[in-house]
Coordinates of C-alpha atoms in Angstrom, one line a residue:
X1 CA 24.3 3.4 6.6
X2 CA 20.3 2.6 6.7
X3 CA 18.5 3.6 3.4
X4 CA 16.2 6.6 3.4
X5 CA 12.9 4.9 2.5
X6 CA 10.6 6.4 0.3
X7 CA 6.3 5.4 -0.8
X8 CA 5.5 6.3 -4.2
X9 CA 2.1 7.6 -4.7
X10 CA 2.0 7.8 -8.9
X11 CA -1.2 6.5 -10.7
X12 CA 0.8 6.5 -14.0
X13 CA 2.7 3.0 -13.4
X14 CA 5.7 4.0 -16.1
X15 CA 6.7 6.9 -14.6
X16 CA 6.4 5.3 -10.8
X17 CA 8.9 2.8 -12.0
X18 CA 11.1 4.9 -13.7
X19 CA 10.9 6.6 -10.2
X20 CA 12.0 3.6 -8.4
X21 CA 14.6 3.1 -10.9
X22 CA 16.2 6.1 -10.3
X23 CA 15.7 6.4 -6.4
X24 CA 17.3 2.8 -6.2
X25 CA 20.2 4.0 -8.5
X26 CA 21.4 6.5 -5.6
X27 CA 20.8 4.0 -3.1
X28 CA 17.4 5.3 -1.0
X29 CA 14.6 2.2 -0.8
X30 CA 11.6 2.2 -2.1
X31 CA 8.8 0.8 0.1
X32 CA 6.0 0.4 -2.1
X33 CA 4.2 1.6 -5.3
X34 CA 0.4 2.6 -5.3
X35 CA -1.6 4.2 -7.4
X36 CA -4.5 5.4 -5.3
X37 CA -4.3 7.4 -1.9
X38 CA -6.7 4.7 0.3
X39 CA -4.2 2.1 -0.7
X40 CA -1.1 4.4 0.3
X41 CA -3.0 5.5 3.4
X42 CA -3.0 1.5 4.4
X43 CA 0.7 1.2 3.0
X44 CA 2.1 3.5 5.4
X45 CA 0.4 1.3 8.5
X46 CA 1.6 -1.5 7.4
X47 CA 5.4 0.0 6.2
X48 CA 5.9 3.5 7.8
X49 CA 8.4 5.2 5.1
X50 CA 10.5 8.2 5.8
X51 CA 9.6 10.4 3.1
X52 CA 6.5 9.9 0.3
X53 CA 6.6 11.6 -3.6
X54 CA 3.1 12.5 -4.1
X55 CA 1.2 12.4 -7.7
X56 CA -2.0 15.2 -7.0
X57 CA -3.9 13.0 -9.8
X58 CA -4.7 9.6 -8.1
X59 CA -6.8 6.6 -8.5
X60 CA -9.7 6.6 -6.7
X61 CA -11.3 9.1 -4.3
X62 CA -8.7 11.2 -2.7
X63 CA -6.5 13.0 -5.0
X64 CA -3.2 13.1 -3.9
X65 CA -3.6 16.9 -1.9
X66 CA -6.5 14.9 0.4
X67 CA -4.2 12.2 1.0
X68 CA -1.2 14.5 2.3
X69 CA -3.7 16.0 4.6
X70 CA -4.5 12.7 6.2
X71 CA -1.2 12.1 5.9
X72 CA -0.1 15.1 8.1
X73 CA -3.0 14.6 10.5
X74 CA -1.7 11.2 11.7
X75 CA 2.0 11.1 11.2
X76 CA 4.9 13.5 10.6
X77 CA 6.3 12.2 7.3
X78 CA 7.5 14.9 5.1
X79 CA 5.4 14.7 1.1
X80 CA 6.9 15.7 -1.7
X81 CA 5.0 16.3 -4.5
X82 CA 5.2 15.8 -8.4
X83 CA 2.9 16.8 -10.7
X84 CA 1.8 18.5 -13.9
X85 CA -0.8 20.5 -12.1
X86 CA 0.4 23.8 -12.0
X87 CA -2.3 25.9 -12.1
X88 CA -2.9 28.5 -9.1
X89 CA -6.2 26.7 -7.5
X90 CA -4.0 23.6 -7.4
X91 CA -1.0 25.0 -5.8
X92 CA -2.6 26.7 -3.1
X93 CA -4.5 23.7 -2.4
X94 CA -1.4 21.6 -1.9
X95 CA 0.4 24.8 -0.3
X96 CA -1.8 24.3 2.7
X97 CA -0.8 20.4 3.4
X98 CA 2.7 22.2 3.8
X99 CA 4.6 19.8 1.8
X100 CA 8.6 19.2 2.0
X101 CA 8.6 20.5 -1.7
X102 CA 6.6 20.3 -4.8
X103 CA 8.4 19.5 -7.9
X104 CA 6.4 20.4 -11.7
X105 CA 7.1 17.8 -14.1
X106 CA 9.5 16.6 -15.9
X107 CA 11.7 17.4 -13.3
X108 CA 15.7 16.6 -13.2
X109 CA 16.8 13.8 -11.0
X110 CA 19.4 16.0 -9.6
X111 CA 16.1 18.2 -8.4
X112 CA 14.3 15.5 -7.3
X113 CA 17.3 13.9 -5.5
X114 CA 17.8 17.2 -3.8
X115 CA 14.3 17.7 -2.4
X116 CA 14.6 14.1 -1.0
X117 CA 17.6 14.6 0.8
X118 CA 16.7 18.1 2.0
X119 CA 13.3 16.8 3.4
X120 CA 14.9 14.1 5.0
X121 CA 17.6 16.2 6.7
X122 CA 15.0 18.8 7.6
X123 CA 12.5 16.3 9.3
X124 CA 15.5 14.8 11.4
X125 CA 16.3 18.2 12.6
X126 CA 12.6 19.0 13.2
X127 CA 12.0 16.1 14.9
X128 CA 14.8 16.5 17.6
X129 CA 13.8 20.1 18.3
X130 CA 10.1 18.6 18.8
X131 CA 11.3 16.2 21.4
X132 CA 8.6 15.4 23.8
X133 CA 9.5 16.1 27.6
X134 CA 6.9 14.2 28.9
X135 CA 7.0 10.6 30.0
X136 CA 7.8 8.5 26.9
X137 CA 7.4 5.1 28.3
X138 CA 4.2 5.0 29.8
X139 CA 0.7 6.6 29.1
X140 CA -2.0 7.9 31.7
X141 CA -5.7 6.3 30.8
X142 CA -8.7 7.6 31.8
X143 CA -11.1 5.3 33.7
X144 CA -13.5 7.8 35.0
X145 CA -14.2 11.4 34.8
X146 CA -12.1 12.0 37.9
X147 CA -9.6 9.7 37.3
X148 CA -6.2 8.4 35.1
X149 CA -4.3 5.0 35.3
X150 CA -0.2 4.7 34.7
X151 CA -0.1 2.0 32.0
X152 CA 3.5 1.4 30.9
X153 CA 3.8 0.6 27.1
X154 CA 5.9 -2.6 28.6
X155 CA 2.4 -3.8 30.2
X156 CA 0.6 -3.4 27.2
X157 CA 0.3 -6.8 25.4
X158 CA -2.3 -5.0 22.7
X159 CA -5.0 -3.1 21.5
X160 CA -8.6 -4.2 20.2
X161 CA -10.9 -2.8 17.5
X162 CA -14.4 -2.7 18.8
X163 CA -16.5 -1.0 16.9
X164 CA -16.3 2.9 17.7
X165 CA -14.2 1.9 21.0
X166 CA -11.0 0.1 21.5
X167 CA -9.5 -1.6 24.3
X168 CA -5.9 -1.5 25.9
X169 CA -5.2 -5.3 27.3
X170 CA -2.5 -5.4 29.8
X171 CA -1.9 -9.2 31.5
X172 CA -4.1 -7.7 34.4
X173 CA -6.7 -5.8 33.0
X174 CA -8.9 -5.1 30.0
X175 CA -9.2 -1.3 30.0
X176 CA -12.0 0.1 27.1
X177 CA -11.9 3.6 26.0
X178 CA -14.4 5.7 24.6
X179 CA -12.1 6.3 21.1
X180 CA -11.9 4.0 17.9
X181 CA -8.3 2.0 17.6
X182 CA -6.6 4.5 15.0
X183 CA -7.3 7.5 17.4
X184 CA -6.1 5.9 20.5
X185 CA -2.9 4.8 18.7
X186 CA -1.9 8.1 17.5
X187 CA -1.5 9.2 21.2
X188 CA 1.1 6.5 21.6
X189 CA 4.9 7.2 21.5
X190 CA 6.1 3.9 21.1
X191 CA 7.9 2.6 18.1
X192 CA 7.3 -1.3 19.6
X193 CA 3.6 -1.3 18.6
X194 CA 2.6 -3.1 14.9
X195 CA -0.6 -3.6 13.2
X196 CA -1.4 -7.4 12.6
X197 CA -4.7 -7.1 12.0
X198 CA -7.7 -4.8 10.8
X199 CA -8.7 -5.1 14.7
X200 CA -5.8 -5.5 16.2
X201 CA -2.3 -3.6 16.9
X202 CA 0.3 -5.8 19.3
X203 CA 3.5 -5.3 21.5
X204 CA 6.3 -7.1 19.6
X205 CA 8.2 -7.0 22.8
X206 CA 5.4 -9.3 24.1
X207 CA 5.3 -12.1 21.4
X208 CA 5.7 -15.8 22.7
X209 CA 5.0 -17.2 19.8
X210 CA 4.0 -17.5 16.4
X211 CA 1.4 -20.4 14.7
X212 CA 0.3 -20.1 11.3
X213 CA -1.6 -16.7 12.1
X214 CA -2.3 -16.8 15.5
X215 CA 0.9 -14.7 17.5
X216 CA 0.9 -15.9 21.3
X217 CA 1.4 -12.2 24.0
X218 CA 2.3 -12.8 27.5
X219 CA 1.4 -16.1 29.0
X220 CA -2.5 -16.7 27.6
X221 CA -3.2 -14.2 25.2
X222 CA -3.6 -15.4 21.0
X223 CA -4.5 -12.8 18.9
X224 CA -5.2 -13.3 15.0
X225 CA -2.6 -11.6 12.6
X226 CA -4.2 -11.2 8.8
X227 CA -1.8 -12.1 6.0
X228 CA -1.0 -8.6 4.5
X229 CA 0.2 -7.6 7.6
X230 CA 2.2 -11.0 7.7
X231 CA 5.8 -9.7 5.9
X232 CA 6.1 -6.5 7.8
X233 CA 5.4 -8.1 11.1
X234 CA 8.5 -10.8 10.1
X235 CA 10.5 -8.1 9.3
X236 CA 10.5 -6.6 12.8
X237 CA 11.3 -10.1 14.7
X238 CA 14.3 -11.6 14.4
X239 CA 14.1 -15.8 14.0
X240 CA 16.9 -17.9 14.1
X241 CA 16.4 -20.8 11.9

């Protein structure tokens, strides 16, 4: 059976890998450790996780409530809080990122196992009653004010960071929409798409090829891959050695 993978978000580094401890213990995997919410915000682009345990008090700028609310804006991974922070102002605050639970500490590990498990069977369930119905393997682009282009996600070789605008290159066509990268990418429904690159996103179906950090799509495209993205992009591509 595949782990349940879990992101730690805990700016006290003992307790985060007591965490991990435990967690790996009863068998779920833990993706990463990070002590501030920017860095966990990048984490999950790089390593999406099924469930995150939250710390409220982070390193850096977002504490961990402004963090969940990106969080929820751009994906639907269920957060789990932990924290010390139980005053009123604090709690309502988090109540309204509608978390998958919110654990006070200390907390048990049979607690904290439960609320893991829970979240993960309720975001499963969820998930399947939020099916979309609409097309799943293609997307409509706009290219005027009148009209929309079919683009299959099999057509797509990548997208491109451009300043405020990205672009969706297909091995006909170079179309450029009016919308940064992130935002376009959150309208896709495709779980073949990866980040490489600060300014770049690929098809893995469409790799040709691999040297040093260049990645070859279709028949004449190179793009450049960045070396934190590197490991995650192996780990979706299977090379026989």
């Amino acid at each position: 059976m595949e782990k349940i993978k879990v992101l730690i978000v805990e700016n006290e580094l003992l307790i985060a890998q007591d965490l991990k401890a435990r967690l790996e213990e009863h068998q779920f995997e833990v993706t990463a450790i990070h002590t501030s919410g920017e860095d966990a915000l990048t984490e999950i682009d790089i390593n999406m996780p099924d469930l995150i345990l939250m710390d409220i008090h982070l390193d850096g700028d977002l504490d961990g409530i402004e963090t969940t609310e990106q969080i929820t804006r751009r994906y639907d991974i269920p957060v789990i809080y932990l924290s010390d922070h139980v005053d009123k102002h604090t709690v309502d605050r988090a109540k309204h990122t509608f978390p998958a639970n919110y654990l006070s500490k200390p907390y048990k590990s049979s607690d904290l196992l439960r609320a893991l498990e829970l979240a993960f069977i309720n975001a499963k369930r969820q998930n399947s009653r939020n099916r979309p119905s609409k097309l799943s393997d293609r997307i409509f682009i706009r290219t005027d004010n009148q009209a929309v282009e079919m683009i299959r996600y099999s057509d797509i070789l990548y997208l491109e960071a451009e300043r405020a605008y990205c672009c969706v290159v297909t091995d006909k066509a170079k179309h450029v929409l009016s919308s940064n990268m992130r935002k376009v990418f959150d309208q896709f429904e495709s779980p073949d798409f990866i980040k490489v690159h600060r300014s770049f996103i690929i098809n893995i179906n469409r790799i040709t090829g691999i040297e040093g950090n260049l990645i070859k799509l279709g028949d004449k495209y190179t793009v450049q891959m960045s070396s934190k993205y590197k490991d995650a992009l192996i780990g979706k591509i299977h090379t026989v050695k």
